[in-house]
PDB file of C-alpha atoms and ligand atoms in Angstrom:
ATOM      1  CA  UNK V   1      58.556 163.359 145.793  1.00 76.00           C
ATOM      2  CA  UNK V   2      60.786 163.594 149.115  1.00 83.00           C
ATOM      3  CA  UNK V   3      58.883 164.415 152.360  1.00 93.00           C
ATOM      4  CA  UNK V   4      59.516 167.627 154.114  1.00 97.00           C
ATOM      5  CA  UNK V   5      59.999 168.720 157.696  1.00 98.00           C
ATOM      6  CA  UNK V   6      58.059 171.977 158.858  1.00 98.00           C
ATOM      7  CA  UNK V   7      59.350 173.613 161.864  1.00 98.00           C
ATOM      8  CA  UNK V   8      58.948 176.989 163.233  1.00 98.00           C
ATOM      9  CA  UNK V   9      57.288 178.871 166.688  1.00 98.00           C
ATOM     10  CA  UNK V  10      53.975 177.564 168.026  1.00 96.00           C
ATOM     11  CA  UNK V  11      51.364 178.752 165.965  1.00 95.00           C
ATOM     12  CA  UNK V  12      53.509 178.798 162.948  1.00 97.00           C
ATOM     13  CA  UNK V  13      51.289 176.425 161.476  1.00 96.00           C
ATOM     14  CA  UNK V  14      52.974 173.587 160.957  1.00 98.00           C
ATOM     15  CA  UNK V  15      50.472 170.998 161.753  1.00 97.00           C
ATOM     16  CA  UNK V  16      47.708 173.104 159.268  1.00 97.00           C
ATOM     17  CA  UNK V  17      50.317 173.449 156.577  1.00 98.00           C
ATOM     18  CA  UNK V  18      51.589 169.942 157.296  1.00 98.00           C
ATOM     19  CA  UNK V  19      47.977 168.690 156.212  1.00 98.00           C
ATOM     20  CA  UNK V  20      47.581 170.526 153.323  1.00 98.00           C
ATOM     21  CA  UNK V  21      51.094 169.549 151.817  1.00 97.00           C
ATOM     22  CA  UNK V  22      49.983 165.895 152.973  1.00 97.00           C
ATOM     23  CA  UNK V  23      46.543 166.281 150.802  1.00 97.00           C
ATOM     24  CA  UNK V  24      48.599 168.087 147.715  1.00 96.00           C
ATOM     25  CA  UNK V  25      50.810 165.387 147.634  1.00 95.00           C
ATOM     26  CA  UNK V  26      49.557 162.393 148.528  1.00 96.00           C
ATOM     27  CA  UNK V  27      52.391 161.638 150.733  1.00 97.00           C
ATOM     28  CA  UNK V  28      51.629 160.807 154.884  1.00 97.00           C
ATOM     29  CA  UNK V  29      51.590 163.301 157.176  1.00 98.00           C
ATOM     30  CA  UNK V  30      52.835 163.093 160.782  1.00 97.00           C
ATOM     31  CA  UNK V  31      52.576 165.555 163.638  1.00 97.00           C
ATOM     32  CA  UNK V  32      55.096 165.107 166.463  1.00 97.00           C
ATOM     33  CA  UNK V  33      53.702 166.333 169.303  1.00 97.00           C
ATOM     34  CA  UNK V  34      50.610 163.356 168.846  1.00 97.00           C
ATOM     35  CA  UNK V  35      53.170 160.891 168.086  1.00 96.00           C
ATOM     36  CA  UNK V  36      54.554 161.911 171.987  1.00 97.00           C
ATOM     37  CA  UNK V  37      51.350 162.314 173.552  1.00 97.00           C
ATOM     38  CA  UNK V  38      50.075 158.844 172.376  1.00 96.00           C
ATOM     39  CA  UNK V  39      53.770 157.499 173.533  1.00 95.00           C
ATOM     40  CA  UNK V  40      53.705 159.382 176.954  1.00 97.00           C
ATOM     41  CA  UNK V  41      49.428 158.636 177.487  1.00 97.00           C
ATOM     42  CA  UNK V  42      49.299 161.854 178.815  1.00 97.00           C
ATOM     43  CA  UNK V  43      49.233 165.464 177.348  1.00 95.00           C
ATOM     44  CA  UNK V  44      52.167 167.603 177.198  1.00 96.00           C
ATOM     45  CA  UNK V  45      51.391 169.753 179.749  1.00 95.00           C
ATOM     46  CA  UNK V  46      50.971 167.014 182.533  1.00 96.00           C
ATOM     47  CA  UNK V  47      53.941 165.385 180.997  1.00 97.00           C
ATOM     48  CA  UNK V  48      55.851 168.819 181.656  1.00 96.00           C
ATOM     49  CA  UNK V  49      54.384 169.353 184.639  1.00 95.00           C
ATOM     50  CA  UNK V  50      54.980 165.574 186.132  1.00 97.00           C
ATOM     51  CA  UNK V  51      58.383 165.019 184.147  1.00 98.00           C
ATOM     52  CA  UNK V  52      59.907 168.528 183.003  1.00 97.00           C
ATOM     53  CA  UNK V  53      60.783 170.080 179.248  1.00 96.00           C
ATOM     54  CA  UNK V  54      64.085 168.081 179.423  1.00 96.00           C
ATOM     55  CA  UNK V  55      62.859 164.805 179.065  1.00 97.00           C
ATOM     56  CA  UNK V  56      60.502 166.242 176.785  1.00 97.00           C
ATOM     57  CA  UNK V  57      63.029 167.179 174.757  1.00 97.00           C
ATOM     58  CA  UNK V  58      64.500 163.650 174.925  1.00 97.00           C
ATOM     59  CA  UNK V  59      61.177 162.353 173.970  1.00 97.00           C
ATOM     60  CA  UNK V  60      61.142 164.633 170.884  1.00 97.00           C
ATOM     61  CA  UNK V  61      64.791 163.270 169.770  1.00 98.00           C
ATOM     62  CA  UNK V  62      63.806 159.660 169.628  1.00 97.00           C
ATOM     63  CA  UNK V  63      60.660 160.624 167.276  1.00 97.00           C
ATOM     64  CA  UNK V  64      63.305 162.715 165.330  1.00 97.00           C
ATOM     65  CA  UNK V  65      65.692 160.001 165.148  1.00 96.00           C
ATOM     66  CA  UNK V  66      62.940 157.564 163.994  1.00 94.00           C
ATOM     67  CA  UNK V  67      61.894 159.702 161.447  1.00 92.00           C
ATOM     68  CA  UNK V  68      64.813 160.539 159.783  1.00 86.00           C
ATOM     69  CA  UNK V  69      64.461 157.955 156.612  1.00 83.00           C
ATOM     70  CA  UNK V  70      60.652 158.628 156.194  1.00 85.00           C
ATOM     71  CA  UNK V  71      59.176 159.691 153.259  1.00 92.00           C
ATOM     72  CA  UNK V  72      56.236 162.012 154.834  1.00 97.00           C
ATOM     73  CA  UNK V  73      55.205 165.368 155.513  1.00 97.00           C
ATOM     74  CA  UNK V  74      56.525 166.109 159.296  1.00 98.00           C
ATOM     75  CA  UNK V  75      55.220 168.940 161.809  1.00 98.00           C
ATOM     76  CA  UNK V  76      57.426 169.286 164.447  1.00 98.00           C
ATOM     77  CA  UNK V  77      56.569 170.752 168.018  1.00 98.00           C
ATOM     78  CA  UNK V  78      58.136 173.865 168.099  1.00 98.00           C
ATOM     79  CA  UNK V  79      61.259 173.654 170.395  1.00 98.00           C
ATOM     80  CA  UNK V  80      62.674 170.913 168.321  1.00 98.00           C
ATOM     81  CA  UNK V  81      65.716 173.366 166.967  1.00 98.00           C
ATOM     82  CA  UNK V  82      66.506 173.946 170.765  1.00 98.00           C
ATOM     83  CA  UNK V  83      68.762 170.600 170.959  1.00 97.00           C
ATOM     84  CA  UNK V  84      72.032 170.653 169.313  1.00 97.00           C
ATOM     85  CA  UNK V  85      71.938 166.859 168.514  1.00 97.00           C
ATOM     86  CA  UNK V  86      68.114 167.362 166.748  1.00 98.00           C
ATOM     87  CA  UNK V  87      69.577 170.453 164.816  1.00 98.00           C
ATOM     88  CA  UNK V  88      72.266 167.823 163.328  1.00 97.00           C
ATOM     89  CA  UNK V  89      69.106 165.507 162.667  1.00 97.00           C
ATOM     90  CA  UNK V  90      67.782 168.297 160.678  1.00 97.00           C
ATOM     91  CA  UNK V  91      70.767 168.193 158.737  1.00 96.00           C
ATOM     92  CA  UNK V  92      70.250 164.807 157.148  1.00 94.00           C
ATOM     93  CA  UNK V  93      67.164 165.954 156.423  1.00 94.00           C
ATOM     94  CA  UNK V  94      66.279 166.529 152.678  1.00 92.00           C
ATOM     95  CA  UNK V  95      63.994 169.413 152.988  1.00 96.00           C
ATOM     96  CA  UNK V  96      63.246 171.680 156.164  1.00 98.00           C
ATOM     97  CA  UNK V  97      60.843 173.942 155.467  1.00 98.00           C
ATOM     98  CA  UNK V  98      60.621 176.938 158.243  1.00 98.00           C
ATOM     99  CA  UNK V  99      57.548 178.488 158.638  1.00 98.00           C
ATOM    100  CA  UNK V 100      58.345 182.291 159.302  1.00 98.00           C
ATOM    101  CA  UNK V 101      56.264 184.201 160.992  1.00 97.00           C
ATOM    102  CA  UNK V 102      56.049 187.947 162.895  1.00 97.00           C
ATOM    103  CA  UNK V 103      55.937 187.570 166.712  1.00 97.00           C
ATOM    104  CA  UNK V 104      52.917 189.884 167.144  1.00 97.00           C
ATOM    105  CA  UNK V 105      51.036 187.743 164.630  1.00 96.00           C
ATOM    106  CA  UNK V 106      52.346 184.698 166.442  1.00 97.00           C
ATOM    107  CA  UNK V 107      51.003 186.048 169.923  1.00 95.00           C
ATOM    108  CA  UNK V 108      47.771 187.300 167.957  1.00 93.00           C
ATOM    109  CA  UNK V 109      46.955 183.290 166.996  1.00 93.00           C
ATOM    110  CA  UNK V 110      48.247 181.663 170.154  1.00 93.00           C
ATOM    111  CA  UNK V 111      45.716 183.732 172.114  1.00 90.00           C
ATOM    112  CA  UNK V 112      42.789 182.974 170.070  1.00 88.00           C
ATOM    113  CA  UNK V 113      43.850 178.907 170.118  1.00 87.00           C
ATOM    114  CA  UNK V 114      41.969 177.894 173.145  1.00 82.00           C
ATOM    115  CA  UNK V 115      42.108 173.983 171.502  1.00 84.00           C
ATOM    116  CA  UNK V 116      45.940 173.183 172.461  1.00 85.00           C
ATOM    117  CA  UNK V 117      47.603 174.370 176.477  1.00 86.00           C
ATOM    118  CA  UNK V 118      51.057 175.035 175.305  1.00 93.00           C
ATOM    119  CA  UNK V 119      53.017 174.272 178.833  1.00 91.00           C
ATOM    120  CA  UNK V 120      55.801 176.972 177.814  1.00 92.00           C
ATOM    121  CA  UNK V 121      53.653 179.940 177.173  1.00 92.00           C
ATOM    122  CA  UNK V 122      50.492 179.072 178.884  1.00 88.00           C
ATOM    123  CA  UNK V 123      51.108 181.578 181.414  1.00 88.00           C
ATOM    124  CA  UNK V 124      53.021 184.295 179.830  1.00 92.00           C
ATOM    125  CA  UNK V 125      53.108 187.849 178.709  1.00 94.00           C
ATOM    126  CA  UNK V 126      53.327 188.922 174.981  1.00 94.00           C
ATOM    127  CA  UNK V 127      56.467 190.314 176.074  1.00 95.00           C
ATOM    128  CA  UNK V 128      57.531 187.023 177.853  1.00 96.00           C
ATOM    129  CA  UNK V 129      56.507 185.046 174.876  1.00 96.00           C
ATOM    130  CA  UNK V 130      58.638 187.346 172.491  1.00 96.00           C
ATOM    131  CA  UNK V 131      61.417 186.399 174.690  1.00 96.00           C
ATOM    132  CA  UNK V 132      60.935 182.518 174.006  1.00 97.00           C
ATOM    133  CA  UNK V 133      60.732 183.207 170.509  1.00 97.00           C
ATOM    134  CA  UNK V 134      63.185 185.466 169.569  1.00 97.00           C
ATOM    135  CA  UNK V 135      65.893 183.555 170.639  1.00 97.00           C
ATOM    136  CA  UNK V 136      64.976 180.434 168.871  1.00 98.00           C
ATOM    137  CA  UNK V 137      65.096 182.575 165.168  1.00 98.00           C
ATOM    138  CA  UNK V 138      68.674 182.158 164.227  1.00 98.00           C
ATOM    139  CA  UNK V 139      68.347 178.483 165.390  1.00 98.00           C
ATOM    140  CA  UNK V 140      64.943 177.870 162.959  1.00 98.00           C
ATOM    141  CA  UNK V 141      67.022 179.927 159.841  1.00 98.00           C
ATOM    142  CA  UNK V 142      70.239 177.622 160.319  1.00 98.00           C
ATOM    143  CA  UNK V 143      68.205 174.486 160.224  1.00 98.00           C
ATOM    144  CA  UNK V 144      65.990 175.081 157.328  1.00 98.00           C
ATOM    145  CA  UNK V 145      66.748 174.399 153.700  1.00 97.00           C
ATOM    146  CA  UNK V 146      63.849 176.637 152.683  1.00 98.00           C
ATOM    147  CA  UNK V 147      62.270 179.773 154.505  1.00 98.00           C
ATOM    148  CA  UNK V 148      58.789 180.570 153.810  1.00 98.00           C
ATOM    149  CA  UNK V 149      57.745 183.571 155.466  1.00 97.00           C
ATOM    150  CA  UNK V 150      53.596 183.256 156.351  1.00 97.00           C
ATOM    151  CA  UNK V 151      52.505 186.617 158.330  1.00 97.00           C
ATOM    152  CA  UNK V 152      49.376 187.623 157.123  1.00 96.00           C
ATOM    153  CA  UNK V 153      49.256 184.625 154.959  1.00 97.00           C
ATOM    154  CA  UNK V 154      45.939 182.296 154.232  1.00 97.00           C
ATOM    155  CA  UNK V 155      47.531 178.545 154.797  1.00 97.00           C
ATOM    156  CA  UNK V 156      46.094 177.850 151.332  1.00 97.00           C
ATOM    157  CA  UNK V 157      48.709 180.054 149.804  1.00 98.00           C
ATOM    158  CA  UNK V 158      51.348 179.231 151.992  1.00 98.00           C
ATOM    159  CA  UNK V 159      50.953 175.617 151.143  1.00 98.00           C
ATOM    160  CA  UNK V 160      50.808 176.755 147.210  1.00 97.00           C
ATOM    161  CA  UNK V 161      54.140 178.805 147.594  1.00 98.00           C
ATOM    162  CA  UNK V 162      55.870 175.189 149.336  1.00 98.00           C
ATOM    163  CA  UNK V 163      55.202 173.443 146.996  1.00 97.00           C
ATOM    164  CA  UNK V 164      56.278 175.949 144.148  1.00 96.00           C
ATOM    165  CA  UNK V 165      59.364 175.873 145.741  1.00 95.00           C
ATOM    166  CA  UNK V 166      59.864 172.596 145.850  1.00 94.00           C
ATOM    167  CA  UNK V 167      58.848 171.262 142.467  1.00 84.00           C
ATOM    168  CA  UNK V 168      55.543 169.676 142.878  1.00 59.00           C
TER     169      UNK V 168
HETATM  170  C1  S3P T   1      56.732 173.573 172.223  1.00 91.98           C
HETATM  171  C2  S3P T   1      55.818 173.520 171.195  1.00 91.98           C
HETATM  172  C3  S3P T   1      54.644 172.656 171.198  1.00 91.98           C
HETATM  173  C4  S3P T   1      54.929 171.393 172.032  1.00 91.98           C
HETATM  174  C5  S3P T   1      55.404 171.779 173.397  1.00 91.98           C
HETATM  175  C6  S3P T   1      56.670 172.629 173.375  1.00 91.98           C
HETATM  176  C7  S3P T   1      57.859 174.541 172.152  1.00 91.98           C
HETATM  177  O1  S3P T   1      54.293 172.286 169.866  1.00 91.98           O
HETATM  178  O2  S3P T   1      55.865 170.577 171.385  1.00 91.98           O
HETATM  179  O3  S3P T   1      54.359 172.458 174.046  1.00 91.98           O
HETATM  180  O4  S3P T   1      58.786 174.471 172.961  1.00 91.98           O
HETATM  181  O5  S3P T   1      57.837 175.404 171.240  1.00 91.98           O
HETATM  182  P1  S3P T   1      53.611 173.309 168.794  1.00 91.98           P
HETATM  183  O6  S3P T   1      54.699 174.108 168.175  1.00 91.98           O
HETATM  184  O7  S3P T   1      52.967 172.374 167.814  1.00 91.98           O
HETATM  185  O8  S3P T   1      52.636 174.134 169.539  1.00 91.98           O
END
């Protein structure tokens, strides 16, 4: 079977989802945002605070670009639809799966993740946060080949309804 691309806001859960397609299927999985931490030696947050989100974001393209012929299950970090030239990556891309999920259920898990400092919202409002988000939406729907909407979902089902979809 192909590999798939999951992509969506933080605490979508792509990385959970991304682990339990990986186990269904046998396939590898890959999460981005380790592959750049174990590039950069340093977490995100000091490489944001040291280097900035733009070269980040170039950071995140060369992973992308890397990727594109694997045959694994990929989470993405979630600003990787922000970049026109990733969004075209995403295009050549067999199956993007976006992971769809109600802001106020987004803000509700992001507060109770104490495990991962997310540089971009660390310091924000719900309201502020919503603001991140929304904008990103239309950017997440153009780039996916399949929408999978996961509000109020248990990642067990979410993971069954994937892979429905896709023919596993
Ligand atoms: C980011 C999401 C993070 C990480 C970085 C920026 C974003 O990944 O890549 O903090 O801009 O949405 P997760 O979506 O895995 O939290």
């Amino acid at each position: 079977m192909n590999g798939m691309i999951l992509i969506g806001f933080m605490g979508a859960g792509k990385t959970t989802i991304g682990k339990k397609l990986a186990q269904a299927t046998g396939l590898d999985h890959v999460d981005f945002d380790l592959l750049i931490v174990d590039e950069i030696d340093m977490s995100i947050q000091e490489y944001f605070d040291r280097y900035g989100e733009e070269s980040f974001r170039k950071k995140e393209t060369l992973v992308l670009e890397r990727s594109l012929k694997s045959n694994r299950i990929i989470s993405t970090g979630g600003g990787i639809v922000l970049k026109e030239r990733n969004r075209q990556l995403l295009k050549q891309m067999p199956t993007v799966i976006y992971l769809k999920t109600d802001a106020d259920e987004l803000i509700f898990r992001l507060k109770n993740d104490k495990d991962t400092i997310r540089p971009l919202i660390v310091s924000k409002s719900p309201e502020e946060i919503k603001e991140v988000y929304l904008p990103r939406i239309p950017f997440y729907e153009a780039s996916a080949t399949i929408i999978i909407e996961t509000t109020g979902k248990h990642p067990d089902e979410i993971s069954r309804e994937i892979l429905a979809k896709v023919g596993e």
